[in-house]
PDB file of C-alpha atoms in Angstrom:
ATOM      1  CA  MET A1388       2.379 -20.563 -78.045  1.00 88.00           C
ATOM      2  CA  ALA A1389       0.680 -23.148 -80.243  1.00 95.00           C
ATOM      3  CA  GLU A1390      -2.911 -24.360 -80.368  1.00 97.00           C
ATOM      4  CA  VAL A1391      -3.545 -27.970 -79.356  1.00 97.00           C
ATOM      5  CA  VAL A1392      -6.414 -29.646 -81.203  1.00 98.00           C
ATOM      6  CA  LEU A1393      -8.044 -33.006 -80.501  1.00 98.00           C
ATOM      7  CA  HIS A1394      -9.359 -34.861 -83.563  1.00 98.00           C
ATOM      8  CA  ILE A1395     -12.009 -37.541 -82.934  1.00 96.00           C
ATOM      9  CA  TYR A1396     -13.134 -40.343 -85.236  1.00 96.00           C
ATOM     10  CA  ASP A1397     -15.800 -43.038 -85.177  1.00 92.00           C
ATOM     11  CA  VAL A1398     -14.009 -46.404 -85.170  1.00 90.00           C
ATOM     12  CA  THR A1399     -15.104 -47.917 -88.477  1.00 89.00           C
ATOM     13  CA  ASN A1400     -12.211 -50.215 -89.377  1.00 85.00           C
ATOM     14  CA  SER A1401     -13.819 -53.594 -88.658  1.00 81.00           C
ATOM     15  CA  GLY A1402     -13.834 -54.686 -92.307  1.00 83.00           C
ATOM     16  CA  SER A1403     -17.583 -55.244 -92.137  1.00 86.00           C
ATOM     17  CA  GLU A1404     -19.931 -52.536 -93.366  1.00 87.00           C
ATOM     18  CA  LYS A1405     -22.681 -53.844 -91.099  1.00 89.00           C
ATOM     19  CA  THR A1406     -20.429 -53.689 -88.034  1.00 88.00           C
ATOM     20  CA  ASN A1407     -19.173 -50.231 -88.959  1.00 87.00           C
ATOM     21  CA  ASN A1408     -22.732 -48.945 -89.340  1.00 90.00           C
ATOM     22  CA  THR A1409     -23.615 -50.455 -85.971  1.00 89.00           C
ATOM     23  CA  ILE A1410     -20.705 -48.644 -84.308  1.00 88.00           C
ATOM     24  CA  VAL A1411     -21.797 -45.352 -85.854  1.00 89.00           C
ATOM     25  CA  GLN A1412     -25.332 -45.905 -84.525  1.00 90.00           C
ATOM     26  CA  ILE A1413     -23.955 -46.755 -81.053  1.00 89.00           C
ATOM     27  CA  ASN A1414     -21.937 -43.534 -81.041  1.00 90.00           C
ATOM     28  CA  ARG A1415     -24.913 -41.491 -82.165  1.00 89.00           C
ATOM     29  CA  PHE A1416     -27.091 -42.923 -79.419  1.00 90.00           C
ATOM     30  CA  PHE A1417     -24.657 -43.004 -76.493  1.00 88.00           C
ATOM     31  CA  LYS A1418     -22.757 -39.807 -77.334  1.00 88.00           C
ATOM     32  CA  ASP A1419     -25.068 -37.608 -79.375  1.00 86.00           C
ATOM     33  CA  GLY A1420     -28.260 -38.843 -77.729  1.00 88.00           C
ATOM     34  CA  ILE A1421     -27.420 -39.127 -74.029  1.00 84.00           C
ATOM     35  CA  GLY A1422     -23.863 -37.777 -73.818  1.00 83.00           C
ATOM     36  CA  LEU A1423     -22.415 -40.927 -72.258  1.00 84.00           C
ATOM     37  CA  GLY A1424     -19.641 -41.910 -74.654  1.00 85.00           C
ATOM     38  CA  GLY A1425     -18.915 -44.265 -77.508  1.00 88.00           C
ATOM     39  CA  ILE A1426     -16.255 -46.076 -79.516  1.00 89.00           C
ATOM     40  CA  PHE A1427     -13.762 -43.492 -80.719  1.00 92.00           C
ATOM     41  CA  HIS A1428     -10.244 -42.998 -82.040  1.00 94.00           C
ATOM     42  CA  SER A1429      -8.444 -39.783 -81.109  1.00 96.00           C
ATOM     43  CA  ALA A1430      -5.320 -37.881 -82.183  1.00 97.00           C
ATOM     44  CA  ILE A1431      -3.536 -34.659 -81.183  1.00 98.00           C
ATOM     45  CA  GLN A1432      -2.479 -31.862 -83.542  1.00 98.00           C
ATOM     46  CA  VAL A1433       0.144 -29.350 -82.432  1.00 97.00           C
ATOM     47  CA  TYR A1434       2.581 -27.362 -84.591  1.00 96.00           C
ATOM     48  CA  GLY A1435       1.938 -28.164 -88.219  1.00 93.00           C
ATOM     49  CA  ASP A1436      -0.724 -29.968 -90.194  1.00 95.00           C
ATOM     50  CA  ASP A1437      -0.204 -33.508 -88.851  1.00 97.00           C
ATOM     51  CA  GLU A1438      -1.955 -35.264 -85.981  1.00 98.00           C
ATOM     52  CA  TRP A1439      -0.268 -37.735 -83.624  1.00 97.00           C
ATOM     53  CA  SER A1440      -1.733 -40.890 -82.156  1.00 97.00           C
ATOM     54  CA  TYR A1441      -0.967 -44.476 -81.104  1.00 96.00           C
ATOM     55  CA  GLY A1442      -1.958 -47.931 -82.326  1.00 94.00           C
ATOM     56  CA  TYR A1443      -0.995 -51.586 -82.382  1.00 94.00           C
ATOM     57  CA  CYS A1444       1.890 -53.028 -84.390  1.00 94.00           C
ATOM     58  CA  GLU A1445       4.045 -56.106 -83.859  1.00 93.00           C
ATOM     59  CA  GLN A1446       7.396 -54.326 -84.000  1.00 93.00           C
ATOM     60  CA  GLY A1447       8.645 -50.797 -83.419  1.00 96.00           C
ATOM     61  CA  THR A1448       6.810 -47.819 -81.992  1.00 97.00           C
ATOM     62  CA  GLY A1449       3.045 -47.543 -82.000  1.00 96.00           C
ATOM     63  CA  VAL A1450       3.208 -43.739 -82.257  1.00 97.00           C
ATOM     64  CA  PHE A1451       2.349 -42.466 -85.738  1.00 97.00           C
ATOM     65  CA  SER A1452       1.196 -39.363 -87.564  1.00 96.00           C
ATOM     66  CA  CYS A1453      -1.006 -38.530 -90.528  1.00 97.00           C
ATOM     67  CA  PRO A1454      -2.627 -35.395 -92.030  1.00 97.00           C
ATOM     68  CA  SER A1455      -5.024 -33.947 -89.463  1.00 96.00           C
ATOM     69  CA  GLY A1456      -8.600 -35.177 -89.777  1.00 96.00           C
ATOM     70  CA  LYS A1457      -7.695 -37.533 -92.636  1.00 96.00           C
ATOM     71  CA  ASN A1458      -6.888 -40.875 -91.027  1.00 95.00           C
ATOM     72  CA  PRO A1459      -8.131 -43.321 -93.717  1.00 93.00           C
ATOM     73  CA  MET A1460      -8.912 -46.080 -91.203  1.00 92.00           C
ATOM     74  CA  TYR A1461     -11.744 -44.238 -89.447  1.00 93.00           C
ATOM     75  CA  THR A1462     -14.695 -41.918 -90.042  1.00 93.00           C
ATOM     76  CA  TYR A1463     -13.982 -38.342 -89.001  1.00 95.00           C
ATOM     77  CA  ARG A1464     -16.368 -36.943 -86.387  1.00 94.00           C
ATOM     78  CA  GLU A1465     -15.212 -33.640 -84.913  1.00 95.00           C
ATOM     79  CA  LYS A1466     -12.370 -31.582 -83.487  1.00 96.00           C
ATOM     80  CA  ILE A1467     -12.017 -29.910 -80.095  1.00 97.00           C
ATOM     81  CA  VAL A1468      -9.551 -27.148 -79.263  1.00 97.00           C
ATOM     82  CA  LEU A1469      -8.029 -28.103 -75.912  1.00 97.00           C
ATOM     83  CA  GLY A1470      -6.003 -24.949 -75.352  1.00 97.00           C
ATOM     84  CA  LYS A1471      -2.568 -23.533 -76.102  1.00 97.00           C
ATOM     85  CA  THR A1472       0.799 -24.926 -75.104  1.00 97.00           C
ATOM     86  CA  ASP A1473       3.810 -22.917 -73.998  1.00 96.00           C
ATOM     87  CA  CYS A1474       6.112 -25.644 -75.311  1.00 97.00           C
ATOM     88  CA  THR A1475       8.299 -24.780 -78.261  1.00 96.00           C
ATOM     89  CA  ILE A1476       8.347 -26.863 -81.414  1.00 96.00           C
ATOM     90  CA  PHE A1477      11.734 -28.216 -80.320  1.00 96.00           C
ATOM     91  CA  MET A1478      10.250 -29.326 -76.991  1.00 97.00           C
ATOM     92  CA  VAL A1479       7.273 -30.957 -78.717  1.00 97.00           C
ATOM     93  CA  ASN A1480       9.556 -32.884 -81.070  1.00 96.00           C
ATOM     94  CA  GLN A1481      11.538 -34.073 -78.060  1.00 97.00           C
ATOM     95  CA  MET A1482       8.315 -35.217 -76.348  1.00 96.00           C
ATOM     96  CA  LEU A1483       7.254 -37.180 -79.418  1.00 97.00           C
ATOM     97  CA  ARG A1484      10.654 -38.895 -79.629  1.00 97.00           C
ATOM     98  CA  GLU A1485      10.402 -39.890 -75.961  1.00 97.00           C
ATOM     99  CA  LEU A1486       6.824 -41.142 -76.352  1.00 97.00           C
ATOM    100  CA  SER A1487       7.843 -43.157 -79.400  1.00 97.00           C
ATOM    101  CA  ARG A1488      10.283 -45.067 -77.195  1.00 96.00           C
ATOM    102  CA  GLU A1489       7.842 -45.373 -74.284  1.00 96.00           C
ATOM    103  CA  TRP A1490       4.888 -46.595 -76.378  1.00 97.00           C
ATOM    104  CA  PRO A1491       5.928 -49.601 -78.526  1.00 96.00           C
ATOM    105  CA  GLY A1492       3.140 -50.999 -80.661  1.00 96.00           C
ATOM    106  CA  HIS A1493       3.131 -54.477 -79.118  1.00 96.00           C
ATOM    107  CA  THR A1494       2.141 -53.052 -75.694  1.00 95.00           C
ATOM    108  CA  TYR A1495      -1.162 -51.741 -77.056  1.00 94.00           C
ATOM    109  CA  ASP A1496      -4.096 -52.778 -74.882  1.00 90.00           C
ATOM    110  CA  LEU A1497      -7.715 -52.135 -75.778  1.00 83.00           C
ATOM    111  CA  LEU A1498      -8.749 -51.214 -72.233  1.00 85.00           C
ATOM    112  CA  SER A1499      -5.662 -49.821 -70.514  1.00 86.00           C
ATOM    113  CA  LYS A1500      -3.288 -48.503 -73.189  1.00 92.00           C
ATOM    114  CA  ASN A1501      -5.030 -47.292 -76.327  1.00 94.00           C
ATOM    115  CA  CYS A1502      -4.889 -44.184 -78.517  1.00 95.00           C
ATOM    116  CA  ASN A1503      -7.015 -42.174 -76.084  1.00 95.00           C
ATOM    117  CA  HIS A1504      -4.650 -42.924 -73.195  1.00 95.00           C
ATOM    118  CA  PHE A1505      -1.769 -41.769 -75.392  1.00 97.00           C
ATOM    119  CA  CYS A1506      -3.538 -38.484 -76.145  1.00 97.00           C
ATOM    120  CA  ASP A1507      -4.115 -37.929 -72.422  1.00 96.00           C
ATOM    121  CA  ILE A1508      -0.384 -38.367 -71.723  1.00 97.00           C
ATOM    122  CA  LEU A1509       0.603 -36.043 -74.573  1.00 97.00           C
ATOM    123  CA  CYS A1510      -1.866 -33.377 -73.406  1.00 97.00           C
ATOM    124  CA  ASP A1511      -0.482 -33.588 -69.888  1.00 97.00           C
ATOM    125  CA  ARG A1512       3.057 -33.009 -71.132  1.00 97.00           C
ATOM    126  CA  LEU A1513       1.890 -30.138 -73.322  1.00 97.00           C
ATOM    127  CA  GLY A1514       0.264 -28.503 -70.301  1.00 97.00           C
ATOM    128  CA  VAL A1515      -3.289 -28.468 -71.663  1.00 97.00           C
ATOM    129  CA  PRO A1516      -6.476 -30.157 -70.362  1.00 96.00           C
ATOM    130  CA  LYS A1517      -6.836 -33.875 -71.014  1.00 95.00           C
ATOM    131  CA  ILE A1518      -9.311 -35.163 -73.584  1.00 95.00           C
ATOM    132  CA  PRO A1519     -13.022 -35.145 -72.565  1.00 93.00           C
ATOM    133  CA  GLY A1520     -14.044 -38.134 -70.448  1.00 91.00           C
ATOM    134  CA  TRP A1521     -16.681 -39.345 -72.906  1.00 93.00           C
ATOM    135  CA  VAL A1522     -14.032 -40.083 -75.573  1.00 93.00           C
ATOM    136  CA  ASN A1523     -12.559 -43.016 -73.627  1.00 91.00           C
ATOM    137  CA  ARG A1524     -15.397 -43.816 -71.214  1.00 87.00           C
ATOM    138  CA  PHE A1525     -16.239 -47.224 -72.692  1.00 83.00           C
ATOM    139  CA  ALA A1526     -12.627 -48.409 -72.393  1.00 75.00           C
ATOM    140  CA  ASN A1527     -12.331 -47.078 -68.834  1.00 68.00           C
ATOM    141  CA  ALA A1528     -15.554 -48.855 -67.881  1.00 62.00           C
ATOM    142  CA  GLY A1529     -14.210 -52.131 -69.277  1.00 46.00           C
ATOM    143  CA  ASP A1530     -10.899 -51.727 -67.457  1.00 41.00           C
ATOM    144  CA  THR A1531     -12.735 -51.040 -64.189  1.00 41.00           C
ATOM    145  CA  ALA A1532     -14.840 -54.182 -64.670  1.00 40.00           C
ATOM    146  CA  LEU A1533     -11.705 -56.302 -65.063  1.00 39.00           C
ATOM    147  CA  GLU A1534     -10.148 -54.719 -61.975  1.00 44.00           C
ATOM    148  CA  VAL A1535     -13.270 -55.514 -59.953  1.00 43.00           C
ATOM    149  CA  ALA A1536     -13.182 -59.090 -61.221  1.00 44.00           C
ATOM    150  CA  GLY A1537      -9.535 -59.393 -60.196  1.00 47.00           C
ATOM    151  CA  ASN A1538     -10.224 -58.011 -56.710  1.00 51.00           C
ATOM    152  CA  THR A1539     -13.156 -60.386 -56.328  1.00 47.00           C
ATOM    153  CA  ALA A1540     -10.947 -63.344 -57.265  1.00 50.00           C
ATOM    154  CA  MET A1541      -8.386 -62.270 -54.649  1.00 58.00           C
ATOM    155  CA  ARG A1542     -11.035 -62.002 -51.933  1.00 56.00           C
ATOM    156  CA  MET A1543     -12.348 -65.456 -52.866  1.00 55.00           C
ATOM    157  CA  LYS A1544      -8.809 -66.849 -52.617  1.00 61.00           C
ATOM    158  CA  GLN A1545      -8.376 -65.354 -49.148  1.00 63.00           C
ATOM    159  CA  ALA A1546     -11.744 -66.725 -48.062  1.00 56.00           C
ATOM    160  CA  LYS A1547     -10.796 -70.194 -49.312  1.00 57.00           C
ATOM    161  CA  THR A1548      -7.550 -70.062 -47.330  1.00 63.00           C
ATOM    162  CA  GLU A1549      -9.447 -69.194 -44.160  1.00 58.00           C
ATOM    163  CA  LEU A1550     -11.933 -72.002 -44.786  1.00 55.00           C
ATOM    164  CA  VAL A1551      -9.098 -74.500 -45.259  1.00 59.00           C
ATOM    165  CA  SER A1552      -7.530 -73.463 -41.944  1.00 61.00           C
ATOM    166  CA  ALA A1553     -10.850 -73.713 -40.128  1.00 59.00           C
ATOM    167  CA  SER A1554     -11.657 -77.087 -41.636  1.00 59.00           C
ATOM    168  CA  LYS A1555      -8.245 -78.456 -40.603  1.00 62.00           C
ATOM    169  CA  VAL A1556      -8.888 -77.416 -37.009  1.00 60.00           C
ATOM    170  CA  ALA A1557     -12.316 -79.054 -37.107  1.00 62.00           C
ATOM    171  CA  TYR A1558     -10.837 -82.175 -38.654  1.00 61.00           C
ATOM    172  CA  ARG A1559      -8.225 -82.526 -35.906  1.00 65.00           C
ATOM    173  CA  PHE A1560     -10.919 -82.039 -33.263  1.00 63.00           C
ATOM    174  CA  LEU A1561     -13.167 -84.693 -34.781  1.00 64.00           C
ATOM    175  CA  SER A1562     -10.188 -87.028 -35.134  1.00 67.00           C
ATOM    176  CA  ASN A1563      -9.453 -86.734 -31.409  1.00 69.00           C
ATOM    177  CA  VAL A1564     -13.091 -87.285 -30.507  1.00 60.00           C
ATOM    178  CA  THR A1565     -13.282 -90.350 -32.741  1.00 60.00           C
ATOM    179  CA  SER A1566     -10.081 -91.733 -31.232  1.00 64.00           C
ATOM    180  CA  ASN A1567     -11.425 -91.298 -27.703  1.00 63.00           C
ATOM    181  CA  VAL A1568     -14.756 -92.885 -28.593  1.00 57.00           C
ATOM    182  CA  THR A1569     -13.042 -95.833 -30.324  1.00 58.00           C
ATOM    183  CA  ASN A1570     -10.717 -96.434 -27.371  1.00 60.00           C
ATOM    184  CA  GLY A1571     -13.639 -96.351 -24.974  1.00 57.00           C
ATOM    185  CA  SER A1572     -15.494 -98.964 -27.009  1.00 52.00           C
ATOM    186  CA  ASN A1573     -12.510-101.365 -27.243  1.00 54.00           C
ATOM    187  CA  GLY A1574     -12.399-102.425 -23.578  1.00 51.00           C
ATOM    188  CA  SER A1575     -10.168 -99.714 -22.162  1.00 51.00           C
ATOM    189  CA  PRO A1576     -10.454 -99.294 -18.373  1.00 49.00           C
ATOM    190  CA  GLN A1577     -13.438 -97.160 -17.507  1.00 49.00           C
ATOM    191  CA  ARG A1578     -12.596 -93.958 -15.676  1.00 50.00           C
ATOM    192  CA  THR A1579     -14.664 -92.199 -13.052  1.00 45.00           C
ATOM    193  CA  GLY A1580     -17.448 -90.209 -14.610  1.00 46.00           C
ATOM    194  CA  THR A1581     -17.602 -92.229 -17.850  1.00 48.00           C
ATOM    195  CA  LEU A1582     -20.525 -94.287 -19.078  1.00 48.00           C
ATOM    196  CA  ASN A1583     -20.752 -97.929 -18.078  1.00 53.00           C
ATOM    197  CA  ASN A1584     -20.305-100.943 -20.334  1.00 52.00           C
ATOM    198  CA  SER A1585     -23.999-101.098 -21.152  1.00 49.00           C
ATOM    199  CA  ASP A1586     -23.452 -98.093 -23.429  1.00 50.00           C
ATOM    200  CA  ASN A1587     -20.722 -99.722 -25.508  1.00 53.00           C
ATOM    201  CA  GLY A1588     -23.149-100.159 -28.378  1.00 53.00           C
ATOM    202  CA  ASN A1589     -23.788 -96.416 -28.428  1.00 52.00           C
ATOM    203  CA  PHE A1590     -20.029 -95.741 -28.374  1.00 49.00           C
ATOM    204  CA  LYS A1591     -19.493 -97.954 -31.411  1.00 51.00           C
ATOM    205  CA  LEU A1592     -22.327 -96.232 -33.269  1.00 51.00           C
ATOM    206  CA  GLN A1593     -20.955 -92.800 -32.421  1.00 52.00           C
ATOM    207  CA  GLY A1594     -17.458 -93.831 -33.517  1.00 52.00           C
ATOM    208  CA  SER A1595     -18.752 -94.980 -36.905  1.00 56.00           C
ATOM    209  CA  TRP A1596     -20.787 -91.814 -37.266  1.00 50.00           C
ATOM    210  CA  PHE A1597     -17.760 -89.562 -36.562  1.00 49.00           C
ATOM    211  CA  LYS A1598     -15.623 -91.527 -39.011  1.00 54.00           C
ATOM    212  CA  GLY A1599     -18.292 -90.957 -41.656  1.00 57.00           C
ATOM    213  CA  ILE A1600     -18.150 -87.222 -41.010  1.00 50.00           C
ATOM    214  CA  LEU A1601     -14.356 -87.227 -41.293  1.00 49.00           C
ATOM    215  CA  ASN A1602     -14.394 -89.076 -44.584  1.00 55.00           C
ATOM    216  CA  THR A1603     -16.939 -86.622 -45.971  1.00 52.00           C
ATOM    217  CA  ALA A1604     -15.609 -83.363 -44.532  1.00 49.00           C
ATOM    218  CA  LYS A1605     -11.859 -83.913 -44.768  1.00 51.00           C
ATOM    219  CA  PRO A1606     -10.420 -80.530 -45.843  1.00 53.00           C
ATOM    220  CA  SER A1607      -8.900 -79.977 -49.242  1.00 52.00           C
ATOM    221  CA  THR A1608      -5.152 -79.597 -49.373  1.00 55.00           C
ATOM    222  CA  SER A1609      -3.539 -76.269 -50.127  1.00 53.00           C
ATOM    223  CA  THR A1610      -2.364 -77.740 -53.458  1.00 56.00           C
ATOM    224  CA  GLU A1611      -5.945 -78.505 -54.485  1.00 55.00           C
ATOM    225  CA  ILE A1612      -7.044 -75.027 -53.508  1.00 52.00           C
ATOM    226  CA  GLY A1613      -4.115 -73.523 -55.405  1.00 57.00           C
ATOM    227  CA  ASN A1614      -5.069 -75.471 -58.520  1.00 60.00           C
ATOM    228  CA  LYS A1615      -8.628 -74.166 -58.300  1.00 53.00           C
ATOM    229  CA  ASP A1616      -7.346 -70.604 -57.888  1.00 58.00           C
ATOM    230  CA  GLU A1617      -5.081 -71.000 -60.908  1.00 62.00           C
ATOM    231  CA  ASP A1618      -8.076 -72.183 -62.967  1.00 60.00           C
ATOM    232  CA  ALA A1619     -10.095 -69.145 -61.883  1.00 56.00           C
ATOM    233  CA  ASN A1620      -7.256 -66.719 -62.633  1.00 61.00           C
ATOM    234  CA  HIS A1621      -6.635 -68.454 -65.968  1.00 60.00           C
ATOM    235  CA  ALA A1622     -10.301 -68.002 -66.912  1.00 56.00           C
ATOM    236  CA  ILE A1623     -10.107 -64.244 -66.177  1.00 55.00           C
ATOM    237  CA  THR A1624      -6.902 -63.955 -68.252  1.00 59.00           C
ATOM    238  CA  ASN A1625      -8.534 -65.809 -71.162  1.00 59.00           C
ATOM    239  CA  GLN A1626     -11.567 -63.540 -70.974  1.00 54.00           C
ATOM    240  CA  LYS A1627      -9.354 -60.443 -71.218  1.00 52.00           C
ATOM    241  CA  LYS A1628      -7.321 -61.999 -74.054  1.00 54.00           C
ATOM    242  CA  GLN A1629     -10.499 -62.887 -75.981  1.00 53.00           C
ATOM    243  CA  SER A1630     -11.761 -59.332 -75.551  1.00 49.00           C
ATOM    244  CA  ARG A1631      -8.465 -57.984 -76.908  1.00 51.00           C
ATOM    245  CA  ASP A1632      -8.364 -60.446 -79.838  1.00 49.00           C
ATOM    246  CA  SER A1633     -11.925 -59.713 -80.929  1.00 44.00           C
ATOM    247  CA  ASP A1634     -11.718 -55.941 -80.545  1.00 46.00           C
ATOM    248  CA  VAL A1635      -8.019 -55.232 -80.937  1.00 41.00           C
ATOM    249  CA  LEU A1636      -8.702 -52.339 -83.298  1.00 40.00           C
ATOM    250  CA  LEU A1637     -11.770 -51.070 -81.450  1.00 39.00           C
ATOM    251  CA  PHE A1638     -10.095 -48.174 -79.640  1.00 40.00           C
ATOM    252  CA  GLN A1639      -7.037 -47.770 -81.838  1.00 46.00           C
TER     253      GLN A1639
END
């Protein structure tokens, strides 16, 4: 059996001393002060003196190792012993080879596939508890917010479709009414139960009024609605991309 250790760092690789100090203060307040979470990098040590983690790179695997507690990109915070694994060193090496293929660097995502997610997967395969929830809570909260936004956009799309269908029905109804009114005002034979010719002026007024409604309330086409939906979805995609571009190293 081998001990499995989680190493946790404050993410201080922004290149700006002011930003790095701000992140440290955020972590002190949200983690040390109220126990909520923070902005952290994590890595797993098992068998030997190296720790294993995951980060972004353009080509090749994103899985990498370095001496435990000595990653030069971040500020070391603490270590947590997660338990002991029954896996042999051969089995662990096999796991790391598999994960190296499954976790290429270009698939890194700040909210849904970062170093903390990698550590969770490795812990699960080692048969020990996953990392504490507070380590990755900020990323999980951001991922949940994007999921809610996506679900909201889908519900809005469905509602728009229903509105288009309803408006088309109303449009056809008003078109029929306008046609009947117009025919009645153009000298068509008067049927039993209809108004007499003295009301022709009212018929003409009503016909014009209905035509005005139709011109104003004519439903949008499905193409127009689709274009609006694409714009909305594009805006959500851009928002996620901007978040990744600005904070790509935040949870690495």
